[in-house]
Coordinates of C-alpha atoms in Angstrom, one line a residue:
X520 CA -4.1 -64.9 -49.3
X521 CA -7.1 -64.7 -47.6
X522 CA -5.8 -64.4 -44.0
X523 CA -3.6 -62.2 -45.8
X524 CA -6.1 -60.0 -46.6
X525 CA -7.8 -60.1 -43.0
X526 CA -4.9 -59.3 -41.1
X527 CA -4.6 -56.8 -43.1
X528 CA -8.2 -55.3 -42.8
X529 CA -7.8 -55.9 -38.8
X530 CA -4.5 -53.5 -39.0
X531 CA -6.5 -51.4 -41.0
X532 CA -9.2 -51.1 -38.7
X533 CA -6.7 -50.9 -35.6
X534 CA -5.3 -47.8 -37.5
X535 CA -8.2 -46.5 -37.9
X536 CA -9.0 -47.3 -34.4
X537 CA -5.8 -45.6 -33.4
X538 CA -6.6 -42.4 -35.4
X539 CA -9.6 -41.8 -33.7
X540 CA -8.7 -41.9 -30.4
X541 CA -5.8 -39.6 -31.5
X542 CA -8.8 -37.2 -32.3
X543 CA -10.7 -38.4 -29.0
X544 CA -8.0 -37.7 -26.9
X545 CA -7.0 -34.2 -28.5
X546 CA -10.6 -33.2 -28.2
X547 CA -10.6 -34.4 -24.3
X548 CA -7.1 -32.1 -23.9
X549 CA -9.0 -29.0 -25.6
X550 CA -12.4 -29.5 -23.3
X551 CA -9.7 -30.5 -19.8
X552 CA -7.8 -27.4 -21.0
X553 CA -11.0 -25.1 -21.5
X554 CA -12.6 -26.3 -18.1
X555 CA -9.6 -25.5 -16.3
X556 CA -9.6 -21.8 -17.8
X557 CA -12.9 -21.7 -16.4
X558 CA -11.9 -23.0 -13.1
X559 CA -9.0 -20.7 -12.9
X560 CA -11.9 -17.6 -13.7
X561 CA -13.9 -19.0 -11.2
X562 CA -11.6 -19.5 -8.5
X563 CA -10.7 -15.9 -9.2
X564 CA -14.1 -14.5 -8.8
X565 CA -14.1 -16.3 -5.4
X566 CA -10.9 -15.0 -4.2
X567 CA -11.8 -11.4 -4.8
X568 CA -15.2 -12.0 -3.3
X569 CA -13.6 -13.4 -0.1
X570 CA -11.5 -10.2 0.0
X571 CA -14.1 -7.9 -0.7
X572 CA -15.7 -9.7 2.2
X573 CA -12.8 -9.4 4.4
X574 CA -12.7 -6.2 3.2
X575 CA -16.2 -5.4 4.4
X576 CA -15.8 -6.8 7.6
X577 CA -13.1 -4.6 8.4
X578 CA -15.0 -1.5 7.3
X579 CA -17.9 -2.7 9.7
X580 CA -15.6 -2.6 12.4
X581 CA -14.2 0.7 11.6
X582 CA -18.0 2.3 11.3
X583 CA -18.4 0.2 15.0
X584 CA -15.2 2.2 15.9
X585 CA -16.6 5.6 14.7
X586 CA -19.8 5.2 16.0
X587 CA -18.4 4.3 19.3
X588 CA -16.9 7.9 19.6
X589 CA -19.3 10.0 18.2
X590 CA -21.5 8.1 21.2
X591 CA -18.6 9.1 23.7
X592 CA -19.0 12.9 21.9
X593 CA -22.1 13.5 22.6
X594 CA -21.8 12.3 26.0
X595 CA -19.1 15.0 26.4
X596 CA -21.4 17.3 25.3
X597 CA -24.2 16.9 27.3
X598 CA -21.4 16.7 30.6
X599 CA -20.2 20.2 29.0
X600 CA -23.7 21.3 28.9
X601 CA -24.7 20.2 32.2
X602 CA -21.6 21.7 33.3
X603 CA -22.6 25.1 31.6
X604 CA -25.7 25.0 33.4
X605 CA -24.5 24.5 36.4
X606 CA -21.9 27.2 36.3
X607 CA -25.2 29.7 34.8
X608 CA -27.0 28.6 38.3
X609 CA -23.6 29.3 40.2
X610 CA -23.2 32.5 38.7
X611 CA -26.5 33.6 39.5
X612 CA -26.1 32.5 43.2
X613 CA -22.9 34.5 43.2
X614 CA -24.8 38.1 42.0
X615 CA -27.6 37.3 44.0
X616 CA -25.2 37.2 47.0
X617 CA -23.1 39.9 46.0
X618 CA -26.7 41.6 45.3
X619 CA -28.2 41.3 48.9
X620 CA -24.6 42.3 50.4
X621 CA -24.7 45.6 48.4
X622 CA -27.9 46.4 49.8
X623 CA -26.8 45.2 53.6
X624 CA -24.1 47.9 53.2

């Protein structure tokens, strides 16, 4: 009766054995499941801050691009302006002339 008894107080113990890492291993799915929530968060953050980077980039290059024509304005308008000058000075020549022929006549 005695090995009985112990075989029964090992299955016992293999029960109780059992039962815990029942509990163990529900635990570890709870913790796997909750760390992969926080991966999946994570992961997200990332992706949207690669796209806001991508994002950024792009809008460099379109400031670049702007930039790059208000440079080519302004050198329009200091051609125009030289231009403007130039036709003031022509002008002038032009009346001077026209000037010193009216008193020739």
């Amino acid at each position: 009766m005695d090995e009985i008894s112990e075989y029964e107080k090992m299955i016992e113990d293999l029960e109780n054995k059992i039962r815990d890492l029942k509990e163990e291993l529900e635990k570890n799915k709870k913790l796997k499941d909750e760390i992969y929530d926080k991966y999946i968060k994570l992961k997200n953050i990332i992706d949207k801050n690669d796209e806001y980077n991508k994002l950024l980039d792009e809008l460099k290059v379109i400031l670049l691009e702007i930039n790059l024509k208000f440079k080519d304005i302004d050198d329009i308008k200091k051609k125009l302006y030289n231009l403007e000058l130039k036709y003031d000075m022509i002008k002038k020549e032009i009346d001077d002339i026209r000037k010193e022929l009216l008193k020739n006549i």
